[in-house]
């Protein structure tokens, strides 16, 4: 444990023991340095960590203060045992029906897949658009269209290098959001009828993609805290002719699970042994509540088998539709598919984001966003503990903006969803997250709308409705 | 014939007889009115028509002047006889190889699919970006994402109404360029293994899409001037279980052919009889050299069987990647496919275009663009007549920026393409435009780069290389 981690740990203990109470001020940096004989930067790092974890908050020109009481730690949902066989997928109808309900303006969007757009530096981004496009030489509009903007790909490649993954700019294709990247990867690695390994529960868009491409899904047991179960994966690889995996090692949607580094390393090695490509959906990787970005599995890839997909839609620029993929040995195939399906990604969006990134305030924005989301999660968990039926279990993800709620087994989430919608609240029922609709008593709740003044009341109402079904 | 058309016709005759020579001034509007007893607006309309046809040009505050001599009318290419059977498609490799060569900066892009980006109001568009995004309420970023921006779809719907087609905003999906629209339409109307009727020759991206989706192509004879041959189409519909047609009734790529209105009407009726949907690729429709936009086939559709696709990429905003489809009875299917594959189209691009369109200078821009392209075509045809081998035939499209060149039968276009590339000139060889590479002695030449100072020399070199192969 590093010095700042030890200091943060001690403060955490004081807060949990209620020696430091909500609203108390932490020692100033000067005081802490003097008392503990540690450097100012150590104190700052410790306080950043506590802030990122949602334990304290900074008040400008005043200092760091303890946040409202932490939630008592609730029981964690169970790890589901997926079916042994692979299945055809047919969830689209249900997904469309539910998604449609979340788009209504009068609804508190607890079922949405996006955090509130108010969390993003929309004005700064907008101001980048016109200058970026005006400084572009016209002939650049028709060069290197398909791969994406050079500057943006260089920035992304550098980011990979910093994280320890080798991804040359040539390996990267800028896409119309991560959704396009993931779809292209699936097409580059599979044919209709192939078997794809997925998590259980899993993101419904992945299920829809499998359905659309006539692929078969085989589900791998997924732990609510540590993600893909390696024994289960090994077993699946033995028993099925798996052609690709689609996994989210960082802050999985819907569980929020985070695979430990050692597990990621072992998973990549196992897949390499079977020569099975991994489509890594890493759109939430930047939204960590700890001090460091969790590594993508791509970092451990030595064979070009990991196709790493991400985007700016959930951490910087919603609506700009800029995602990307570093597709390893599949890069040429992905490039061609991109060329054939959407040709290229909108240049204004790419340039504005490249311009914003050069401006140097991305890290500051991300720090604020992470802290907000960590606080929002705390608040949501407190409300769930207070208002939901006895026996409810929740995940407590270390990043992202989803909480996965396991209700008492007899509650039907689709029924709850219908009741909630009558009260102008959307939720994502567990049925959406598996090919065989196995999570019928679960909910995914989006806490990224906690700034909405209707949020607390909506969670309370939702809990009361669930109690009514108990 | 209307009064202005009659007057324009007379002036044309005077120019062709060389009574009016290059550089001569046309009668002023006042003179014409007095001499002919016609109204000023009739004279203006006639002169606009002549300008659009590239016969005259306006010099501000001076008048209309006759352009340099028109090309002697060259023989027109033959109508190809397509194979009777449907075929699997495998042209992608060749297309990629050739396309890659056109992207090099040191190359004169006669093989490009895009006109020069300098022809577009890039600065005005760029200036629309920031204000448009700043005026957007953040919550709008997550509403109605998939269909596209309301204002833009209303503008498009109104445009359809003006043209006489009924397309409600709800029927329209904004896409990542026309390419995405066309791909979504193909997926909405077919399954792997199905037969799709296409033109002969046809746009290679359509061939690639068929190949990717494992569809079979059956080619319909296509006249270089009047497009799809209805007898051939009727025959194909009789003999093959056609599930969809992908046609370009207006300024077909590569021929530049334009189906007469009566033929469009008959085609839509024939397809309705067989209940076969028509995917109408209309990306060049705005680039007409005549006085009025040629109607889309969609206008004659009463059964929701025409999926009309277009974009702003070739007439206003290259690189913005904004296209659309009005998909008739297939609109719900297209919406869902869009949601599943790329979720939504970049908002900044949509808003900037919506803002530009509201500014009211779109029509003026289009008028200038059409006149430029008409002049460029004239110049290119003159150069081809002068420098290409004896027996060369060319189309003389009434819009767009392609000329289809039929060389003497023994010349291999791929060989010519390789020689040209050594001289830093790209061309699109005829082999790209058919599933069975039947147009081996043909070329598609892009005249939309005539503003490039290297253009004339490149066409001359190309002609000389072709002569060397004769």
PDB file of N, CA, C and O in Angstrom, chain A residues 93 96 105 114 117 123 126-127 129-130 133-134 138 143 176 179-180 183 187 191 208 212 214 319 321 336 339-344 346-347 349, chain B residues 93 96 105 114 117 123 126-127 129-130 133-134 138 143 176 179-180 183 187 191 208 212 214 319-321 336 339-344 346-347 349:
ATOM      1  N   UNK A  93     -37.859  -7.550 -29.661  1.00  0.00           N
ATOM      2  CA  UNK A  93     -39.194  -6.986 -29.487  1.00  0.00           C
ATOM      3  C   UNK A  93     -39.361  -6.391 -28.087  1.00  0.00           C
ATOM      4  O   UNK A  93     -39.815  -5.275 -27.919  1.00  0.00           O
ATOM      5  N   UNK A  96     -37.231  -3.224 -27.600  1.00  0.00           N
ATOM      6  CA  UNK A  96     -37.807  -2.049 -28.253  1.00  0.00           C
ATOM      7  C   UNK A  96     -38.979  -1.502 -27.452  1.00  0.00           C
ATOM      8  O   UNK A  96     -39.132  -0.299 -27.285  1.00  0.00           O
ATOM      9  N   UNK A 105     -40.662  12.201 -22.435  1.00  0.00           N
ATOM     10  CA  UNK A 105     -40.103  13.343 -21.721  1.00  0.00           C
ATOM     11  C   UNK A 105     -40.560  13.412 -20.267  1.00  0.00           C
ATOM     12  O   UNK A 105     -39.870  13.920 -19.413  1.00  0.00           O
ATOM     13  N   UNK A 114     -28.150   5.936 -20.773  1.00  0.00           N
ATOM     14  CA  UNK A 114     -27.244   7.085 -20.774  1.00  0.00           C
ATOM     15  C   UNK A 114     -27.349   7.874 -19.471  1.00  0.00           C
ATOM     16  O   UNK A 114     -28.438   7.997 -18.921  1.00  0.00           O
ATOM     17  N   UNK A 117     -27.354  14.207 -19.745  1.00  0.00           N
ATOM     18  CA  UNK A 117     -26.448  15.004 -20.588  1.00  0.00           C
ATOM     19  C   UNK A 117     -25.930  16.262 -19.887  1.00  0.00           C
ATOM     20  O   UNK A 117     -24.953  16.853 -20.337  1.00  0.00           O
ATOM     21  N   UNK A 123     -21.060  22.888 -23.611  1.00  0.00           N
ATOM     22  CA  UNK A 123     -20.784  24.207 -24.174  1.00  0.00           C
ATOM     23  C   UNK A 123     -19.349  24.291 -24.704  1.00  0.00           C
ATOM     24  O   UNK A 123     -19.113  24.782 -25.802  1.00  0.00           O
ATOM     25  N   UNK A 126     -19.161  22.414 -27.915  1.00  0.00           N
ATOM     26  CA  UNK A 126     -19.820  23.152 -29.001  1.00  0.00           C
ATOM     27  C   UNK A 126     -18.896  24.251 -29.525  1.00  0.00           C
ATOM     28  O   UNK A 126     -18.800  24.474 -30.732  1.00  0.00           O
ATOM     29  N   UNK A 127     -18.181  24.909 -28.600  1.00  0.00           N
ATOM     30  CA  UNK A 127     -17.286  25.989 -29.019  1.00  0.00           C
ATOM     31  C   UNK A 127     -16.095  25.477 -29.823  1.00  0.00           C
ATOM     32  O   UNK A 127     -15.414  26.242 -30.496  1.00  0.00           O
ATOM     33  N   UNK A 129     -16.408  23.243 -32.205  1.00  0.00           N
ATOM     34  CA  UNK A 129     -16.860  22.770 -33.515  1.00  0.00           C
ATOM     35  C   UNK A 129     -16.457  23.694 -34.666  1.00  0.00           C
ATOM     36  O   UNK A 129     -15.776  23.280 -35.604  1.00  0.00           O
ATOM     37  N   UNK A 130     -16.926  24.947 -34.600  1.00  0.00           N
ATOM     38  CA  UNK A 130     -16.708  25.845 -35.732  1.00  0.00           C
ATOM     39  C   UNK A 130     -15.221  26.085 -36.001  1.00  0.00           C
ATOM     40  O   UNK A 130     -14.772  25.912 -37.144  1.00  0.00           O
ATOM     41  N   UNK A 133     -13.611  22.999 -37.667  1.00  0.00           N
ATOM     42  CA  UNK A 133     -13.956  22.773 -39.073  1.00  0.00           C
ATOM     43  C   UNK A 133     -13.399  23.866 -39.973  1.00  0.00           C
ATOM     44  O   UNK A 133     -13.036  23.604 -41.119  1.00  0.00           O
ATOM     45  N   UNK A 134     -13.345  25.106 -39.461  1.00  0.00           N
ATOM     46  CA  UNK A 134     -12.831  26.185 -40.313  1.00  0.00           C
ATOM     47  C   UNK A 134     -11.344  26.037 -40.576  1.00  0.00           C
ATOM     48  O   UNK A 134     -10.838  26.542 -41.576  1.00  0.00           O
ATOM     49  N   UNK A 138     -10.046  21.889 -47.118  1.00  0.00           N
ATOM     50  CA  UNK A 138     -11.155  21.144 -47.727  1.00  0.00           C
ATOM     51  C   UNK A 138     -10.759  19.751 -48.220  1.00  0.00           C
ATOM     52  O   UNK A 138     -11.519  18.795 -48.068  1.00  0.00           O
ATOM     53  N   UNK A 143      -9.895  12.684 -47.630  1.00  0.00           N
ATOM     54  CA  UNK A 143      -8.727  11.818 -47.421  1.00  0.00           C
ATOM     55  C   UNK A 143      -8.900  11.010 -46.129  1.00  0.00           C
ATOM     56  O   UNK A 143      -9.389  11.534 -45.135  1.00  0.00           O
ATOM     57  N   UNK A 176     -19.055   5.308 -35.579  1.00  0.00           N
ATOM     58  CA  UNK A 176     -20.249   6.039 -35.193  1.00  0.00           C
ATOM     59  C   UNK A 176     -20.703   5.520 -33.816  1.00  0.00           C
ATOM     60  O   UNK A 176     -21.705   4.821 -33.706  1.00  0.00           O
ATOM     61  N   UNK A 179     -21.335   1.433 -30.428  1.00  0.00           N
ATOM     62  CA  UNK A 179     -22.301   0.485 -30.980  1.00  0.00           C
ATOM     63  C   UNK A 179     -21.871   0.012 -32.362  1.00  0.00           C
ATOM     64  O   UNK A 179     -21.899  -1.184 -32.655  1.00  0.00           O
ATOM     65  N   UNK A 180     -21.476   0.960 -33.213  1.00  0.00           N
ATOM     66  CA  UNK A 180     -21.027   0.547 -34.544  1.00  0.00           C
ATOM     67  C   UNK A 180     -19.757  -0.289 -34.441  1.00  0.00           C
ATOM     68  O   UNK A 180     -19.622  -1.306 -35.126  1.00  0.00           O
ATOM     69  N   UNK A 183     -20.618  -3.833 -33.431  1.00  0.00           N
ATOM     70  CA  UNK A 183     -21.266  -4.540 -34.533  1.00  0.00           C
ATOM     71  C   UNK A 183     -20.281  -4.925 -35.627  1.00  0.00           C
ATOM     72  O   UNK A 183     -20.340  -6.021 -36.166  1.00  0.00           O
ATOM     73  N   UNK A 187     -19.178  -8.746 -36.896  1.00  0.00           N
ATOM     74  CA  UNK A 187     -19.207  -9.168 -38.298  1.00  0.00           C
ATOM     75  C   UNK A 187     -17.839  -9.617 -38.783  1.00  0.00           C
ATOM     76  O   UNK A 187     -17.731 -10.481 -39.651  1.00  0.00           O
ATOM     77  N   UNK A 191     -19.673 -15.675 -38.579  1.00  0.00           N
ATOM     78  CA  UNK A 191     -20.612 -15.897 -39.687  1.00  0.00           C
ATOM     79  C   UNK A 191     -21.953 -16.294 -39.074  1.00  0.00           C
ATOM     80  O   UNK A 191     -21.976 -16.824 -37.962  1.00  0.00           O
ATOM     81  N   UNK A 208     -29.209  -8.054 -29.061  1.00  0.00           N
ATOM     82  CA  UNK A 208     -29.860  -7.649 -30.312  1.00  0.00           C
ATOM     83  C   UNK A 208     -28.939  -7.852 -31.507  1.00  0.00           C
ATOM     84  O   UNK A 208     -29.373  -8.266 -32.574  1.00  0.00           O
ATOM     85  N   UNK A 212     -29.731 -10.092 -34.737  1.00  0.00           N
ATOM     86  CA  UNK A 212     -29.739  -9.530 -36.081  1.00  0.00           C
ATOM     87  C   UNK A 212     -28.817 -10.314 -37.014  1.00  0.00           C
ATOM     88  O   UNK A 212     -29.122 -10.525 -38.189  1.00  0.00           O
ATOM     89  N   UNK A 214     -27.957 -13.403 -36.694  1.00  0.00           N
ATOM     90  CA  UNK A 214     -28.288 -14.826 -36.644  1.00  0.00           C
ATOM     91  C   UNK A 214     -27.170 -15.658 -35.998  1.00  0.00           C
ATOM     92  O   UNK A 214     -26.801 -16.735 -36.477  1.00  0.00           O
ATOM     93  N   UNK A 319     -24.218  12.236 -28.080  1.00  0.00           N
ATOM     94  CA  UNK A 319     -24.818  12.794 -29.295  1.00  0.00           C
ATOM     95  C   UNK A 319     -23.818  13.089 -30.392  1.00  0.00           C
ATOM     96  O   UNK A 319     -24.207  13.292 -31.529  1.00  0.00           O
ATOM     97  N   UNK A 321     -21.581  10.966 -31.294  1.00  0.00           N
ATOM     98  CA  UNK A 321     -21.445   9.665 -31.956  1.00  0.00           C
ATOM     99  C   UNK A 321     -20.020   9.402 -32.416  1.00  0.00           C
ATOM    100  O   UNK A 321     -19.774   9.127 -33.590  1.00  0.00           O
ATOM    101  N   UNK A 336     -12.663  -2.513 -43.670  1.00  0.00           N
ATOM    102  CA  UNK A 336     -13.442  -2.747 -44.886  1.00  0.00           C
ATOM    103  C   UNK A 336     -14.933  -2.762 -44.618  1.00  0.00           C
ATOM    104  O   UNK A 336     -15.719  -2.230 -45.394  1.00  0.00           O
ATOM    105  N   UNK A 339     -15.995   0.789 -44.232  1.00  0.00           N
ATOM    106  CA  UNK A 339     -16.076   1.424 -45.551  1.00  0.00           C
ATOM    107  C   UNK A 339     -17.363   1.033 -46.266  1.00  0.00           C
ATOM    108  O   UNK A 339     -18.009   1.851 -46.923  1.00  0.00           O
ATOM    109  N   UNK A 340     -17.762  -0.221 -46.107  1.00  0.00           N
ATOM    110  CA  UNK A 340     -18.922  -0.720 -46.850  1.00  0.00           C
ATOM    111  C   UNK A 340     -20.251  -0.358 -46.200  1.00  0.00           C
ATOM    112  O   UNK A 340     -21.279  -0.368 -46.870  1.00  0.00           O
ATOM    113  N   UNK A 341     -20.265  -0.078 -44.897  1.00  0.00           N
ATOM    114  CA  UNK A 341     -21.559   0.098 -44.248  1.00  0.00           C
ATOM    115  C   UNK A 341     -21.903   1.558 -43.972  1.00  0.00           C
ATOM    116  O   UNK A 341     -23.030   1.974 -44.203  1.00  0.00           O
ATOM    117  N   UNK A 342     -20.942   2.335 -43.450  1.00  0.00           N
ATOM    118  CA  UNK A 342     -21.260   3.754 -43.219  1.00  0.00           C
ATOM    119  C   UNK A 342     -20.177   4.666 -43.775  1.00  0.00           C
ATOM    120  O   UNK A 342     -20.189   5.870 -43.528  1.00  0.00           O
ATOM    121  N   UNK A 343     -19.193   4.098 -44.472  1.00  0.00           N
ATOM    122  CA  UNK A 343     -18.141   4.843 -45.158  1.00  0.00           C
ATOM    123  C   UNK A 343     -17.170   5.526 -44.199  1.00  0.00           C
ATOM    124  O   UNK A 343     -15.983   5.257 -44.218  1.00  0.00           O
ATOM    125  N   UNK A 344     -17.694   6.431 -43.335  1.00  0.00           N
ATOM    126  CA  UNK A 344     -16.806   7.133 -42.413  1.00  0.00           C
ATOM    127  C   UNK A 344     -17.639   7.801 -41.334  1.00  0.00           C
ATOM    128  O   UNK A 344     -18.858   7.847 -41.423  1.00  0.00           O
ATOM    129  N   UNK A 346     -18.696  11.094 -38.905  1.00  0.00           N
ATOM    130  CA  UNK A 346     -18.878  12.539 -39.107  1.00  0.00           C
ATOM    131  C   UNK A 346     -17.625  13.313 -38.708  1.00  0.00           C
ATOM    132  O   UNK A 346     -17.140  13.187 -37.578  1.00  0.00           O
ATOM    133  N   UNK A 347     -17.128  14.125 -39.631  1.00  0.00           N
ATOM    134  CA  UNK A 347     -15.888  14.862 -39.384  1.00  0.00           C
ATOM    135  C   UNK A 347     -16.058  15.951 -38.321  1.00  0.00           C
ATOM    136  O   UNK A 347     -15.201  16.086 -37.447  1.00  0.00           O
ATOM    137  N   UNK A 349     -17.823  16.103 -35.614  1.00  0.00           N
ATOM    138  CA  UNK A 349     -17.777  15.490 -34.291  1.00  0.00           C
ATOM    139  C   UNK A 349     -16.355  15.082 -33.929  1.00  0.00           C
ATOM    140  O   UNK A 349     -15.884  15.328 -32.816  1.00  0.00           O
TER     141      UNK A 349
ATOM    142  N   UNK B  93     -12.705  -7.206 -53.181  1.00  0.00           N
ATOM    143  CA  UNK B  93     -11.240  -7.113 -53.222  1.00  0.00           C
ATOM    144  C   UNK B  93     -10.778  -6.116 -54.267  1.00  0.00           C
ATOM    145  O   UNK B  93      -9.960  -5.245 -54.002  1.00  0.00           O
ATOM    146  N   UNK B  96     -11.624  -2.497 -53.297  1.00  0.00           N
ATOM    147  CA  UNK B  96     -10.734  -1.947 -52.276  1.00  0.00           C
ATOM    148  C   UNK B  96      -9.381  -1.573 -52.876  1.00  0.00           C
ATOM    149  O   UNK B  96      -8.822  -0.536 -52.560  1.00  0.00           O
ATOM    150  N   UNK B 105      -2.655  11.487 -52.123  1.00  0.00           N
ATOM    151  CA  UNK B 105      -2.731  12.932 -52.299  1.00  0.00           C
ATOM    152  C   UNK B 105      -2.152  13.399 -53.629  1.00  0.00           C
ATOM    153  O   UNK B 105      -2.559  14.409 -54.172  1.00  0.00           O
ATOM    154  N   UNK B 114     -16.407  11.145 -55.202  1.00  0.00           N
ATOM    155  CA  UNK B 114     -16.855  12.448 -54.676  1.00  0.00           C
ATOM    156  C   UNK B 114     -16.378  13.588 -55.559  1.00  0.00           C
ATOM    157  O   UNK B 114     -15.291  13.526 -56.113  1.00  0.00           O
ATOM    158  N   UNK B 117     -14.207  18.871 -52.768  1.00  0.00           N
ATOM    159  CA  UNK B 117     -14.840  19.524 -51.621  1.00  0.00           C
ATOM    160  C   UNK B 117     -14.822  21.041 -51.714  1.00  0.00           C
ATOM    161  O   UNK B 117     -15.583  21.714 -51.002  1.00  0.00           O
ATOM    162  N   UNK B 123     -17.341  26.863 -45.288  1.00  0.00           N
ATOM    163  CA  UNK B 123     -17.184  27.852 -44.229  1.00  0.00           C
ATOM    164  C   UNK B 123     -18.529  28.211 -43.611  1.00  0.00           C
ATOM    165  O   UNK B 123     -18.671  28.271 -42.392  1.00  0.00           O
ATOM    166  N   UNK B 126     -19.616  25.403 -41.389  1.00  0.00           N
ATOM    167  CA  UNK B 126     -18.827  25.363 -40.151  1.00  0.00           C
ATOM    168  C   UNK B 126     -19.348  26.406 -39.166  1.00  0.00           C
ATOM    169  O   UNK B 126     -19.440  26.164 -37.966  1.00  0.00           O
ATOM    170  N   UNK B 127     -19.711  27.584 -39.702  1.00  0.00           N
ATOM    171  CA  UNK B 127     -20.203  28.656 -38.834  1.00  0.00           C
ATOM    172  C   UNK B 127     -21.558  28.317 -38.205  1.00  0.00           C
ATOM    173  O   UNK B 127     -21.980  28.949 -37.245  1.00  0.00           O
ATOM    174  N   UNK B 129     -22.212  25.363 -36.938  1.00  0.00           N
ATOM    175  CA  UNK B 129     -22.053  24.282 -35.959  1.00  0.00           C
ATOM    176  C   UNK B 129     -22.186  24.757 -34.513  1.00  0.00           C
ATOM    177  O   UNK B 129     -23.036  24.265 -33.762  1.00  0.00           O
ATOM    178  N   UNK B 130     -21.319  25.659 -34.107  1.00  0.00           N
ATOM    179  CA  UNK B 130     -21.298  26.053 -32.699  1.00  0.00           C
ATOM    180  C   UNK B 130     -22.617  26.669 -32.248  1.00  0.00           C
ATOM    181  O   UNK B 130     -23.188  26.232 -31.237  1.00  0.00           O
ATOM    182  N   UNK B 133     -25.330  23.955 -31.815  1.00  0.00           N
ATOM    183  CA  UNK B 133     -25.190  23.072 -30.659  1.00  0.00           C
ATOM    184  C   UNK B 133     -25.387  23.837 -29.356  1.00  0.00           C
ATOM    185  O   UNK B 133     -25.903  23.298 -28.384  1.00  0.00           O
ATOM    186  N   UNK B 134     -24.976  25.099 -29.323  1.00  0.00           N
ATOM    187  CA  UNK B 134     -25.135  25.869 -28.081  1.00  0.00           C
ATOM    188  C   UNK B 134     -26.591  26.150 -27.789  1.00  0.00           C
ATOM    189  O   UNK B 134     -26.977  26.338 -26.640  1.00  0.00           O
ATOM    190  N   UNK B 138     -29.736  20.487 -23.384  1.00  0.00           N
ATOM    191  CA  UNK B 138     -29.004  19.229 -23.196  1.00  0.00           C
ATOM    192  C   UNK B 138     -29.900  17.998 -23.269  1.00  0.00           C
ATOM    193  O   UNK B 138     -29.507  16.986 -23.861  1.00  0.00           O
ATOM    194  N   UNK B 143     -33.137  12.542 -26.561  1.00  0.00           N
ATOM    195  CA  UNK B 143     -34.519  12.298 -27.009  1.00  0.00           C
ATOM    196  C   UNK B 143     -34.554  12.064 -28.520  1.00  0.00           C
ATOM    197  O   UNK B 143     -33.830  12.712 -29.257  1.00  0.00           O
ATOM    198  N   UNK B 176     -26.260   7.893 -41.228  1.00  0.00           N
ATOM    199  CA  UNK B 176     -24.864   8.252 -41.378  1.00  0.00           C
ATOM    200  C   UNK B 176     -24.506   8.182 -42.869  1.00  0.00           C
ATOM    201  O   UNK B 176     -23.838   7.264 -43.318  1.00  0.00           O
ATOM    202  N   UNK B 179     -25.073   5.878 -47.644  1.00  0.00           N
ATOM    203  CA  UNK B 179     -24.546   4.506 -47.592  1.00  0.00           C
ATOM    204  C   UNK B 179     -25.218   3.703 -46.495  1.00  0.00           C
ATOM    205  O   UNK B 179     -25.617   2.555 -46.708  1.00  0.00           O
ATOM    206  N   UNK B 180     -25.329   4.300 -45.298  1.00  0.00           N
ATOM    207  CA  UNK B 180     -25.996   3.567 -44.220  1.00  0.00           C
ATOM    208  C   UNK B 180     -27.466   3.348 -44.561  1.00  0.00           C
ATOM    209  O   UNK B 180     -28.006   2.266 -44.337  1.00  0.00           O
ATOM    210  N   UNK B 183     -27.818   0.448 -46.948  1.00  0.00           N
ATOM    211  CA  UNK B 183     -27.539  -0.824 -46.275  1.00  0.00           C
ATOM    212  C   UNK B 183     -28.683  -1.234 -45.358  1.00  0.00           C
ATOM    213  O   UNK B 183     -29.046  -2.409 -45.301  1.00  0.00           O
ATOM    214  N   UNK B 187     -31.139  -4.598 -45.643  1.00  0.00           N
ATOM    215  CA  UNK B 187     -31.361  -5.527 -44.536  1.00  0.00           C
ATOM    216  C   UNK B 187     -32.841  -5.613 -44.168  1.00  0.00           C
ATOM    217  O   UNK B 187     -33.307  -6.664 -43.719  1.00  0.00           O
ATOM    218  N   UNK B 191     -33.200 -11.315 -46.893  1.00  0.00           N
ATOM    219  CA  UNK B 191     -32.488 -12.273 -46.046  1.00  0.00           C
ATOM    220  C   UNK B 191     -31.322 -12.843 -46.872  1.00  0.00           C
ATOM    221  O   UNK B 191     -31.410 -12.860 -48.103  1.00  0.00           O
ATOM    222  N   UNK B 208     -20.935  -4.396 -53.279  1.00  0.00           N
ATOM    223  CA  UNK B 208     -20.285  -4.774 -52.019  1.00  0.00           C
ATOM    224  C   UNK B 208     -21.307  -5.098 -50.945  1.00  0.00           C
ATOM    225  O   UNK B 208     -21.132  -6.021 -50.154  1.00  0.00           O
ATOM    226  N   UNK B 212     -21.594  -8.569 -48.944  1.00  0.00           N
ATOM    227  CA  UNK B 212     -21.494  -8.625 -47.492  1.00  0.00           C
ATOM    228  C   UNK B 212     -22.697  -9.333 -46.889  1.00  0.00           C
ATOM    229  O   UNK B 212     -22.574 -10.092 -45.935  1.00  0.00           O
ATOM    230  N   UNK B 214     -24.543 -11.505 -48.335  1.00  0.00           N
ATOM    231  CA  UNK B 214     -24.724 -12.817 -48.975  1.00  0.00           C
ATOM    232  C   UNK B 214     -26.010 -12.864 -49.814  1.00  0.00           C
ATOM    233  O   UNK B 214     -26.771 -13.828 -49.758  1.00  0.00           O
ATOM    234  N   UNK B 319     -18.444  14.956 -45.694  1.00  0.00           N
ATOM    235  CA  UNK B 319     -17.779  14.739 -44.400  1.00  0.00           C
ATOM    236  C   UNK B 319     -18.700  14.890 -43.204  1.00  0.00           C
ATOM    237  O   UNK B 319     -18.358  14.467 -42.117  1.00  0.00           O
ATOM    238  N   UNK B 320     -19.876  15.517 -43.401  1.00  0.00           N
ATOM    239  CA  UNK B 320     -20.817  15.657 -42.282  1.00  0.00           C
ATOM    240  C   UNK B 320     -21.566  14.352 -42.037  1.00  0.00           C
ATOM    241  O   UNK B 320     -22.103  14.141 -40.968  1.00  0.00           O
ATOM    242  N   UNK B 321     -21.614  13.515 -43.041  1.00  0.00           N
ATOM    243  CA  UNK B 321     -22.237  12.196 -42.943  1.00  0.00           C
ATOM    244  C   UNK B 321     -23.701  12.283 -42.521  1.00  0.00           C
ATOM    245  O   UNK B 321     -24.097  11.670 -41.529  1.00  0.00           O
ATOM    246  N   UNK B 336     -35.546   0.247 -36.457  1.00  0.00           N
ATOM    247  CA  UNK B 336     -34.995  -0.704 -35.503  1.00  0.00           C
ATOM    248  C   UNK B 336     -33.587  -1.122 -35.877  1.00  0.00           C
ATOM    249  O   UNK B 336     -32.715  -1.256 -35.031  1.00  0.00           O
ATOM    250  N   UNK B 339     -31.316   1.671 -34.890  1.00  0.00           N
ATOM    251  CA  UNK B 339     -31.121   1.653 -33.434  1.00  0.00           C
ATOM    252  C   UNK B 339     -30.116   0.583 -33.038  1.00  0.00           C
ATOM    253  O   UNK B 339     -29.281   0.785 -32.159  1.00  0.00           O
ATOM    254  N   UNK B 340     -30.168  -0.560 -33.708  1.00  0.00           N
ATOM    255  CA  UNK B 340     -29.311  -1.681 -33.325  1.00  0.00           C
ATOM    256  C   UNK B 340     -27.897  -1.577 -33.866  1.00  0.00           C
ATOM    257  O   UNK B 340     -26.998  -2.197 -33.328  1.00  0.00           O
ATOM    258  N   UNK B 341     -27.712  -0.836 -34.961  1.00  0.00           N
ATOM    259  CA  UNK B 341     -26.385  -0.867 -35.573  1.00  0.00           C
ATOM    260  C   UNK B 341     -25.541   0.367 -35.271  1.00  0.00           C
ATOM    261  O   UNK B 341     -24.365   0.231 -34.968  1.00  0.00           O
ATOM    262  N   UNK B 342     -26.122   1.554 -35.358  1.00  0.00           N
ATOM    263  CA  UNK B 342     -25.319   2.746 -35.030  1.00  0.00           C
ATOM    264  C   UNK B 342     -26.058   3.691 -34.092  1.00  0.00           C
ATOM    265  O   UNK B 342     -25.605   4.802 -33.845  1.00  0.00           O
ATOM    266  N   UNK B 343     -27.193   3.269 -33.601  1.00  0.00           N
ATOM    267  CA  UNK B 343     -27.980   3.991 -32.604  1.00  0.00           C
ATOM    268  C   UNK B 343     -28.580   5.286 -33.123  1.00  0.00           C
ATOM    269  O   UNK B 343     -29.779   5.484 -33.095  1.00  0.00           O
ATOM    270  N   UNK B 344     -27.712   6.218 -33.579  1.00  0.00           N
ATOM    271  CA  UNK B 344     -28.227   7.489 -34.072  1.00  0.00           C
ATOM    272  C   UNK B 344     -27.134   8.187 -34.858  1.00  0.00           C
ATOM    273  O   UNK B 344     -25.989   7.762 -34.871  1.00  0.00           O
ATOM    274  N   UNK B 346     -24.809  11.581 -35.839  1.00  0.00           N
ATOM    275  CA  UNK B 346     -24.155  12.659 -35.096  1.00  0.00           C
ATOM    276  C   UNK B 346     -25.031  13.917 -35.055  1.00  0.00           C
ATOM    277  O   UNK B 346     -25.439  14.431 -36.100  1.00  0.00           O
ATOM    278  N   UNK B 347     -25.287  14.412 -33.851  1.00  0.00           N
ATOM    279  CA  UNK B 347     -26.169  15.570 -33.695  1.00  0.00           C
ATOM    280  C   UNK B 347     -25.551  16.864 -34.247  1.00  0.00           C
ATOM    281  O   UNK B 347     -26.256  17.622 -34.925  1.00  0.00           O
ATOM    282  N   UNK B 349     -23.645  17.453 -36.781  1.00  0.00           N
ATOM    283  CA  UNK B 349     -23.807  17.481 -38.232  1.00  0.00           C
ATOM    284  C   UNK B 349     -25.250  17.765 -38.625  1.00  0.00           C
ATOM    285  O   UNK B 349     -25.519  18.591 -39.505  1.00  0.00           O
TER     286      UNK B 349
END
